[in-house]
């Protein structure tokens, strides 16, 4: 257990002022925790926005507050809460708790011992090994940590136990408050089939489908054929794209069903699924709702989460673009009706499918927790939704009424994932060798402000440089959140911030997000869930060769890095050594291999006076034209920062080396303004020959595309397989991947077993093609 650290509880002072005079309030110097009390409702329009006073580091205020919400009889916050989660959401909850003077307790698995959320909390308890089933999903261990620490309440974050009714009930029996909805609401809305029946009775439109209890595969196929293909198989207790499969025809139904059920069972402990009509051109629009124990329920506007890959969101925005005021009002009303139908309490999200062909929307599901994308709602309202959760859980009414909820400007959230978009977005794992982010302007949502204010940037992250992104959990590294006065400004700010976000050590989706944010259709707001497949070739064009300027910067980095350290006194020995082993110290040739496989040689000549260089770029024929730069001024301003004048342009580049193999080769990751590239500096030929790391690839071998757990091996040695047949099923970061036979053949060797952890690149199955047998 990590020892507790002291924390000071701050008291609240009540100050009553008309809203229109907020800008002229002088705060007492000793005031650290302020609640504003409104005598008038807020009115917002395009010309005037009312500013609420929010200190980012301790002052608590809202855009306005209803008389009933803020009185001297309000109930106090908890003294201590436990956060039953990890990563960025655990850090997010801890930050708000610290702002309010609430002590925090973290729980962690053995592989998360050095994680950021553990360091941020006042206390921390290890609750088991890496597998979530033995740690973050262990209700008994979390309750034990509550008792040992004296935590009065539990914030579940999202995922893991956040929508587990048994967990909420167990906490209640132990006298511990669950910071979330009552268990009956979780049960009703957690079951996608039951929730749709409730919504139908409440007058909320639903997608046609089968939501019954008969899970016989043949019956589910019958229902699918009755609905009409394509259909969507969905886990009734699922979320985050897990346990979800789109099926285009009957022949693919059973395999998709089996995979969805297996994924659902592992992720949520329940394999029950429903089958719905798959809408061809949908948008994913959701409404943030909030309710208290006093009977108040309201909407905090909608978000658009249409752009997805692998059935998971990667970029979200608020408000949803292109909605009329009538549709927006109808969405909000239906969402509030949905929450009231189940007696909801706390933060929730009502998700709708919006059919672009008919402009109709249908209830999809309700997430009975705080969503990953909640920051975009915070940014357009100026509110702290985690603080609202804590207020409601303490028994206080909602701080605002519906008419007082602001909606100012536009916000985007981009999820930074450890994944390879060019490999079907498969997750990646590894150590974060280098992390450099844009400079955040805010920790929490800024106050609703005048249109002329500069864009705001938040970064919600749970991992810093040196952190290990493993195979056991979701591959999200961080969330980049921006806000602007309108969609155009916010999107421009997002593109700039993504250019400044650099990660080295594993594959990420940052470059893909930049391409997405700059795509003309996305800029025009033409979003839909099929956006990425529709524009895939434009979003993932063939790799371009690095420019001659980038290659010159990489070469100069190597020359300057490898120079011997300067000494105040030169000796014959230092001069002799360089000439004996380095030849002519003023000229060096390096070769790079680019992402396309092209090889480029660069000759760097150092001027006798030092500090100036000539660089000749000699690419392979057809790759690019030879280029020579003369009189380049260059220096290293830090171990990874290069300042150089190339082609009469002063440029600054971040260049991060990464070891590659065991023969001394290295990758150089180059970031220069909006440009980025990765090149390989190969080891000398003699070193590669001596290295045991070199080996030839077996023909017909299926290799692990990432570090994974082997879920199933469906073949045996000597068995004949057909092209496209499922051979091995892998799981990494809660996502299943099926490896299929590349052609007809016979299984020659099987190099893995069910339940085995395998490294990226490991040969799993060798197939001897029919023509070779």
PDB file of C-alpha atoms in Angstrom, residues 299-515:
ATOM      1  CA  UNK A 299     -30.209  17.605 -21.064  1.00  0.00           C
ATOM      2  CA  UNK A 300     -26.737  19.086 -21.527  1.00  0.00           C
ATOM      3  CA  UNK A 301     -27.016  19.090 -25.325  1.00  0.00           C
ATOM      4  CA  UNK A 302     -25.874  16.520 -27.841  1.00  0.00           C
ATOM      5  CA  UNK A 303     -22.600  15.192 -29.224  1.00  0.00           C
ATOM      6  CA  UNK A 304     -21.799  13.689 -32.603  1.00  0.00           C
ATOM      7  CA  UNK A 305     -19.670  10.541 -32.396  1.00  0.00           C
ATOM      8  CA  UNK A 306     -20.175   9.255 -35.930  1.00  0.00           C
ATOM      9  CA  UNK A 307     -16.570   8.828 -37.053  1.00  0.00           C
ATOM     10  CA  UNK A 308     -15.541   5.381 -35.836  1.00  0.00           C
ATOM     11  CA  UNK A 309     -13.272   2.458 -36.635  1.00  0.00           C
ATOM     12  CA  UNK A 310     -13.778  -1.109 -35.451  1.00  0.00           C
ATOM     13  CA  UNK A 311     -17.120   0.104 -34.012  1.00  0.00           C
ATOM     14  CA  UNK A 312     -15.294   2.455 -31.649  1.00  0.00           C
ATOM     15  CA  UNK A 313     -15.327   6.248 -31.640  1.00  0.00           C
ATOM     16  CA  UNK A 314     -12.097   8.101 -32.351  1.00  0.00           C
ATOM     17  CA  UNK A 315     -13.278  11.692 -32.744  1.00  0.00           C
ATOM     18  CA  UNK A 316     -16.273  13.396 -31.179  1.00  0.00           C
ATOM     19  CA  UNK A 317     -17.714  16.886 -31.280  1.00  0.00           C
ATOM     20  CA  UNK A 318     -20.344  19.044 -29.630  1.00  0.00           C
ATOM     21  CA  UNK A 319     -22.767  20.269 -30.663  1.00  0.00           C
ATOM     22  CA  UNK A 320     -23.608  17.897 -33.522  1.00  0.00           C
ATOM     23  CA  UNK A 321     -23.177  19.682 -36.861  1.00  0.00           C
ATOM     24  CA  UNK A 322     -26.087  20.334 -39.163  1.00  0.00           C
ATOM     25  CA  UNK A 323     -28.978  19.751 -36.753  1.00  0.00           C
ATOM     26  CA  UNK A 324     -31.936  22.087 -36.878  1.00  0.00           C
ATOM     27  CA  UNK A 325     -33.157  23.668 -33.664  1.00  0.00           C
ATOM     28  CA  UNK A 326     -36.321  21.544 -33.865  1.00  0.00           C
ATOM     29  CA  UNK A 327     -34.367  18.278 -34.155  1.00  0.00           C
ATOM     30  CA  UNK A 328     -32.056  19.357 -31.325  1.00  0.00           C
ATOM     31  CA  UNK A 329     -35.012  20.116 -29.083  1.00  0.00           C
ATOM     32  CA  UNK A 330     -36.695  16.819 -29.967  1.00  0.00           C
ATOM     33  CA  UNK A 331     -33.518  14.840 -29.261  1.00  0.00           C
ATOM     34  CA  UNK A 332     -33.127  16.484 -25.870  1.00  0.00           C
ATOM     35  CA  UNK A 333     -36.769  15.872 -24.972  1.00  0.00           C
ATOM     36  CA  UNK A 334     -36.603  12.202 -25.974  1.00  0.00           C
ATOM     37  CA  UNK A 335     -33.379  11.743 -23.998  1.00  0.00           C
ATOM     38  CA  UNK A 336     -34.893  13.277 -20.881  1.00  0.00           C
ATOM     39  CA  UNK A 337     -37.965  11.061 -21.338  1.00  0.00           C
ATOM     40  CA  UNK A 338     -35.692   8.026 -21.569  1.00  0.00           C
ATOM     41  CA  UNK A 339     -33.916   8.916 -18.322  1.00  0.00           C
ATOM     42  CA  UNK A 340     -37.167   9.594 -16.487  1.00  0.00           C
ATOM     43  CA  UNK A 341     -38.637   6.287 -17.693  1.00  0.00           C
ATOM     44  CA  UNK A 342     -36.143   4.356 -15.570  1.00  0.00           C
ATOM     45  CA  UNK A 343     -35.893   6.720 -12.592  1.00  0.00           C
ATOM     46  CA  UNK A 344     -32.369   7.669 -13.569  1.00  0.00           C
ATOM     47  CA  UNK A 345     -29.935   9.456 -11.228  1.00  0.00           C
ATOM     48  CA  UNK A 346     -26.516  10.887 -12.101  1.00  0.00           C
ATOM     49  CA  UNK A 347     -24.704  11.258 -15.407  1.00  0.00           C
ATOM     50  CA  UNK A 348     -25.886   9.232 -18.376  1.00  0.00           C
ATOM     51  CA  UNK A 349     -25.818   9.265 -22.145  1.00  0.00           C
ATOM     52  CA  UNK A 350     -28.748   8.426 -24.388  1.00  0.00           C
ATOM     53  CA  UNK A 351     -27.436   7.301 -27.767  1.00  0.00           C
ATOM     54  CA  UNK A 352     -29.374   7.616 -31.009  1.00  0.00           C
ATOM     55  CA  UNK A 353     -28.866   6.438 -34.566  1.00  0.00           C
ATOM     56  CA  UNK A 354     -29.661   9.254 -36.973  1.00  0.00           C
ATOM     57  CA  UNK A 355     -30.582   8.006 -40.431  1.00  0.00           C
ATOM     58  CA  UNK A 356     -29.077  10.386 -42.998  1.00  0.00           C
ATOM     59  CA  UNK A 357     -31.397   9.107 -45.704  1.00  0.00           C
ATOM     60  CA  UNK A 358     -34.619   9.832 -43.808  1.00  0.00           C
ATOM     61  CA  UNK A 359     -33.516  12.415 -41.163  1.00  0.00           C
ATOM     62  CA  UNK A 360     -35.161  10.208 -38.531  1.00  0.00           C
ATOM     63  CA  UNK A 361     -33.476   9.184 -35.291  1.00  0.00           C
ATOM     64  CA  UNK A 362     -33.861   5.994 -33.266  1.00  0.00           C
ATOM     65  CA  UNK A 363     -32.940   5.097 -29.706  1.00  0.00           C
ATOM     66  CA  UNK A 364     -29.887   2.860 -29.689  1.00  0.00           C
ATOM     67  CA  UNK A 365     -28.874   2.463 -26.046  1.00  0.00           C
ATOM     68  CA  UNK A 366     -28.239   4.298 -22.815  1.00  0.00           C
ATOM     69  CA  UNK A 367     -24.838   4.302 -21.163  1.00  0.00           C
ATOM     70  CA  UNK A 368     -25.363   4.529 -17.420  1.00  0.00           C
ATOM     71  CA  UNK A 369     -22.054   6.192 -16.679  1.00  0.00           C
ATOM     72  CA  UNK A 370     -19.823   9.079 -17.640  1.00  0.00           C
ATOM     73  CA  UNK A 371     -18.747   8.768 -21.266  1.00  0.00           C
ATOM     74  CA  UNK A 372     -15.193   8.898 -22.604  1.00  0.00           C
ATOM     75  CA  UNK A 373     -16.212  11.941 -24.660  1.00  0.00           C
ATOM     76  CA  UNK A 374     -17.773  13.940 -21.805  1.00  0.00           C
ATOM     77  CA  UNK A 375     -15.115  16.713 -22.063  1.00  0.00           C
ATOM     78  CA  UNK A 376     -16.646  18.131 -25.257  1.00  0.00           C
ATOM     79  CA  UNK A 377     -19.887  18.719 -23.373  1.00  0.00           C
ATOM     80  CA  UNK A 378     -17.931  20.377 -20.575  1.00  0.00           C
ATOM     81  CA  UNK A 379     -16.202  22.660 -23.052  1.00  0.00           C
ATOM     82  CA  UNK A 380     -19.403  24.072 -24.587  1.00  0.00           C
ATOM     83  CA  UNK A 381     -21.143  24.468 -21.224  1.00  0.00           C
ATOM     84  CA  UNK A 382     -18.238  25.549 -18.997  1.00  0.00           C
ATOM     85  CA  UNK A 383     -19.180  22.860 -16.457  1.00  0.00           C
ATOM     86  CA  UNK A 384     -17.345  20.100 -14.595  1.00  0.00           C
ATOM     87  CA  UNK A 385     -19.460  16.963 -14.988  1.00  0.00           C
ATOM     88  CA  UNK A 386     -17.428  14.972 -12.469  1.00  0.00           C
ATOM     89  CA  UNK A 387     -18.171  17.686  -9.913  1.00  0.00           C
ATOM     90  CA  UNK A 388     -21.856  17.384 -10.803  1.00  0.00           C
ATOM     91  CA  UNK A 389     -21.615  13.640 -10.211  1.00  0.00           C
ATOM     92  CA  UNK A 390     -20.152  14.235  -6.773  1.00  0.00           C
ATOM     93  CA  UNK A 391     -22.839  16.808  -5.953  1.00  0.00           C
ATOM     94  CA  UNK A 392     -25.658  14.464  -6.933  1.00  0.00           C
ATOM     95  CA  UNK A 393     -24.099  11.478  -5.154  1.00  0.00           C
ATOM     96  CA  UNK A 394     -23.861  13.571  -1.972  1.00  0.00           C
ATOM     97  CA  UNK A 395     -27.621  14.129  -2.189  1.00  0.00           C
ATOM     98  CA  UNK A 396     -27.661  17.660  -3.559  1.00  0.00           C
ATOM     99  CA  UNK A 397     -29.932  18.888  -6.371  1.00  0.00           C
ATOM    100  CA  UNK A 398     -28.624  19.717  -9.834  1.00  0.00           C
ATOM    101  CA  UNK A 399     -26.848  23.097  -9.802  1.00  0.00           C
ATOM    102  CA  UNK A 400     -28.746  24.423 -12.844  1.00  0.00           C
ATOM    103  CA  UNK A 401     -32.158  24.242 -14.451  1.00  0.00           C
ATOM    104  CA  UNK A 402     -32.656  23.380 -18.123  1.00  0.00           C
ATOM    105  CA  UNK A 403     -33.038  27.010 -19.214  1.00  0.00           C
ATOM    106  CA  UNK A 404     -29.722  27.885 -17.547  1.00  0.00           C
ATOM    107  CA  UNK A 405     -27.551  25.370 -19.417  1.00  0.00           C
ATOM    108  CA  UNK A 406     -25.261  27.339 -21.751  1.00  0.00           C
ATOM    109  CA  UNK A 407     -24.127  26.187 -25.168  1.00  0.00           C
ATOM    110  CA  UNK A 408     -21.192  28.272 -26.343  1.00  0.00           C
ATOM    111  CA  UNK A 409     -18.897  27.611 -29.284  1.00  0.00           C
ATOM    112  CA  UNK A 410     -17.799  24.205 -30.554  1.00  0.00           C
ATOM    113  CA  UNK A 411     -15.550  21.464 -29.170  1.00  0.00           C
ATOM    114  CA  UNK A 412     -13.729  18.411 -30.528  1.00  0.00           C
ATOM    115  CA  UNK A 413     -12.146  15.430 -28.811  1.00  0.00           C
ATOM    116  CA  UNK A 414      -9.582  13.249 -30.590  1.00  0.00           C
ATOM    117  CA  UNK A 415      -8.660   9.955 -28.965  1.00  0.00           C
ATOM    118  CA  UNK A 416      -4.963   9.146 -29.141  1.00  0.00           C
ATOM    119  CA  UNK A 417      -4.690   5.363 -29.515  1.00  0.00           C
ATOM    120  CA  UNK A 418      -1.781   2.941 -29.602  1.00  0.00           C
ATOM    121  CA  UNK A 419      -2.750   1.342 -32.882  1.00  0.00           C
ATOM    122  CA  UNK A 420      -1.684   1.011 -36.501  1.00  0.00           C
ATOM    123  CA  UNK A 421      -4.257   2.523 -38.888  1.00  0.00           C
ATOM    124  CA  UNK A 422      -2.431   0.962 -41.860  1.00  0.00           C
ATOM    125  CA  UNK A 423      -2.862  -2.475 -40.313  1.00  0.00           C
ATOM    126  CA  UNK A 424      -6.649  -2.296 -39.948  1.00  0.00           C
ATOM    127  CA  UNK A 425      -6.264  -0.232 -36.761  1.00  0.00           C
ATOM    128  CA  UNK A 426      -4.918  -3.194 -34.824  1.00  0.00           C
ATOM    129  CA  UNK A 427      -3.763  -2.155 -31.340  1.00  0.00           C
ATOM    130  CA  UNK A 428      -0.072  -1.834 -30.574  1.00  0.00           C
ATOM    131  CA  UNK A 429       1.833  -2.103 -27.325  1.00  0.00           C
ATOM    132  CA  UNK A 430       5.191  -0.995 -26.042  1.00  0.00           C
ATOM    133  CA  UNK A 431       6.927   1.673 -23.997  1.00  0.00           C
ATOM    134  CA  UNK A 432       6.343   5.384 -24.578  1.00  0.00           C
ATOM    135  CA  UNK A 433       9.935   6.371 -25.335  1.00  0.00           C
ATOM    136  CA  UNK A 434       9.075   9.976 -26.146  1.00  0.00           C
ATOM    137  CA  UNK A 435       5.931  12.028 -25.548  1.00  0.00           C
ATOM    138  CA  UNK A 436       5.612  15.681 -26.501  1.00  0.00           C
ATOM    139  CA  UNK A 437       2.200  17.351 -26.463  1.00  0.00           C
ATOM    140  CA  UNK A 438       0.779  20.748 -27.306  1.00  0.00           C
ATOM    141  CA  UNK A 439       0.712  23.038 -24.286  1.00  0.00           C
ATOM    142  CA  UNK A 440      -2.692  22.794 -22.559  1.00  0.00           C
ATOM    143  CA  UNK A 441      -4.403  26.082 -21.830  1.00  0.00           C
ATOM    144  CA  UNK A 442      -6.785  24.616 -19.270  1.00  0.00           C
ATOM    145  CA  UNK A 443      -7.077  21.720 -16.836  1.00  0.00           C
ATOM    146  CA  UNK A 444     -10.860  21.939 -16.621  1.00  0.00           C
ATOM    147  CA  UNK A 445     -13.387  23.439 -19.013  1.00  0.00           C
ATOM    148  CA  UNK A 446     -12.928  27.206 -19.288  1.00  0.00           C
ATOM    149  CA  UNK A 447     -15.821  29.473 -18.361  1.00  0.00           C
ATOM    150  CA  UNK A 448     -18.298  30.295 -21.073  1.00  0.00           C
ATOM    151  CA  UNK A 449     -16.672  33.354 -22.581  1.00  0.00           C
ATOM    152  CA  UNK A 450     -16.816  35.973 -25.285  1.00  0.00           C
ATOM    153  CA  UNK A 451     -16.591  34.880 -28.923  1.00  0.00           C
ATOM    154  CA  UNK A 452     -13.223  36.608 -29.289  1.00  0.00           C
ATOM    155  CA  UNK A 453     -11.434  34.364 -26.792  1.00  0.00           C
ATOM    156  CA  UNK A 454      -8.577  32.220 -28.094  1.00  0.00           C
ATOM    157  CA  UNK A 455      -9.067  28.478 -28.624  1.00  0.00           C
ATOM    158  CA  UNK A 456      -8.790  26.344 -25.514  1.00  0.00           C
ATOM    159  CA  UNK A 457      -6.857  23.062 -25.260  1.00  0.00           C
ATOM    160  CA  UNK A 458      -7.156  20.278 -22.700  1.00  0.00           C
ATOM    161  CA  UNK A 459      -5.222  17.020 -22.600  1.00  0.00           C
ATOM    162  CA  UNK A 460      -6.688  14.138 -20.629  1.00  0.00           C
ATOM    163  CA  UNK A 461      -3.958  11.545 -20.251  1.00  0.00           C
ATOM    164  CA  UNK A 462      -3.089   8.720 -17.943  1.00  0.00           C
ATOM    165  CA  UNK A 463       0.380   7.845 -19.223  1.00  0.00           C
ATOM    166  CA  UNK A 464       3.576   9.832 -19.572  1.00  0.00           C
ATOM    167  CA  UNK A 465       7.043   9.204 -21.040  1.00  0.00           C
ATOM    168  CA  UNK A 466       8.372   5.798 -20.037  1.00  0.00           C
ATOM    169  CA  UNK A 467       4.937   4.285 -19.412  1.00  0.00           C
ATOM    170  CA  UNK A 468       4.237   0.816 -20.743  1.00  0.00           C
ATOM    171  CA  UNK A 469       1.134   0.358 -22.892  1.00  0.00           C
ATOM    172  CA  UNK A 470       0.353  -3.326 -22.412  1.00  0.00           C
ATOM    173  CA  UNK A 471      -1.917  -5.875 -24.013  1.00  0.00           C
ATOM    174  CA  UNK A 472      -4.343  -6.264 -21.117  1.00  0.00           C
ATOM    175  CA  UNK A 473      -6.321  -3.040 -21.374  1.00  0.00           C
ATOM    176  CA  UNK A 474      -7.779  -0.559 -23.830  1.00  0.00           C
ATOM    177  CA  UNK A 475      -5.072   0.988 -26.060  1.00  0.00           C
ATOM    178  CA  UNK A 476      -6.133   4.618 -25.535  1.00  0.00           C
ATOM    179  CA  UNK A 477      -3.185   6.776 -24.464  1.00  0.00           C
ATOM    180  CA  UNK A 478      -4.857  10.174 -24.112  1.00  0.00           C
ATOM    181  CA  UNK A 479      -7.631  12.493 -25.288  1.00  0.00           C
ATOM    182  CA  UNK A 480      -6.933  15.803 -26.990  1.00  0.00           C
ATOM    183  CA  UNK A 481      -9.786  18.267 -26.434  1.00  0.00           C
ATOM    184  CA  UNK A 482     -10.118  21.679 -28.102  1.00  0.00           C
ATOM    185  CA  UNK A 483     -12.726  24.443 -28.044  1.00  0.00           C
ATOM    186  CA  UNK A 484     -13.312  27.380 -30.375  1.00  0.00           C
ATOM    187  CA  UNK A 485     -15.931  30.017 -30.993  1.00  0.00           C
ATOM    188  CA  UNK A 486     -17.342  27.948 -33.877  1.00  0.00           C
ATOM    189  CA  UNK A 487     -16.723  24.635 -35.626  1.00  0.00           C
ATOM    190  CA  UNK A 488     -14.256  26.095 -38.117  1.00  0.00           C
ATOM    191  CA  UNK A 489     -12.077  27.630 -35.432  1.00  0.00           C
ATOM    192  CA  UNK A 490     -12.230  24.548 -33.209  1.00  0.00           C
ATOM    193  CA  UNK A 491     -11.282  22.266 -36.095  1.00  0.00           C
ATOM    194  CA  UNK A 492      -8.377  24.514 -37.034  1.00  0.00           C
ATOM    195  CA  UNK A 493      -7.161  24.387 -33.434  1.00  0.00           C
ATOM    196  CA  UNK A 494      -7.456  20.595 -33.459  1.00  0.00           C
ATOM    197  CA  UNK A 495      -5.295  20.278 -36.572  1.00  0.00           C
ATOM    198  CA  UNK A 496      -2.591  22.521 -35.113  1.00  0.00           C
ATOM    199  CA  UNK A 497      -2.617  20.652 -31.797  1.00  0.00           C
ATOM    200  CA  UNK A 498      -2.299  17.289 -33.553  1.00  0.00           C
ATOM    201  CA  UNK A 499       0.751  18.586 -35.443  1.00  0.00           C
ATOM    202  CA  UNK A 500       2.345  19.301 -32.068  1.00  0.00           C
ATOM    203  CA  UNK A 501       1.527  15.879 -30.582  1.00  0.00           C
ATOM    204  CA  UNK A 502       4.524  13.527 -30.918  1.00  0.00           C
ATOM    205  CA  UNK A 503       4.797   9.977 -29.586  1.00  0.00           C
ATOM    206  CA  UNK A 504       7.641   7.526 -30.183  1.00  0.00           C
ATOM    207  CA  UNK A 505       7.851   3.912 -29.040  1.00  0.00           C
ATOM    208  CA  UNK A 506       4.792   2.376 -30.647  1.00  0.00           C
ATOM    209  CA  UNK A 507       2.362   2.979 -33.476  1.00  0.00           C
ATOM    210  CA  UNK A 508      -0.308   5.635 -32.921  1.00  0.00           C
ATOM    211  CA  UNK A 509      -3.227   7.094 -34.854  1.00  0.00           C
ATOM    212  CA  UNK A 510      -2.041  10.713 -34.607  1.00  0.00           C
ATOM    213  CA  UNK A 511      -1.148  11.077 -38.293  1.00  0.00           C
ATOM    214  CA  UNK A 512      -4.470   9.484 -39.216  1.00  0.00           C
ATOM    215  CA  UNK A 513      -6.369  11.909 -36.994  1.00  0.00           C
ATOM    216  CA  UNK A 514      -4.574  14.796 -38.698  1.00  0.00           C
ATOM    217  CA  UNK A 515      -5.641  13.482 -42.097  1.00  0.00           C
TER     218      UNK A 515
END
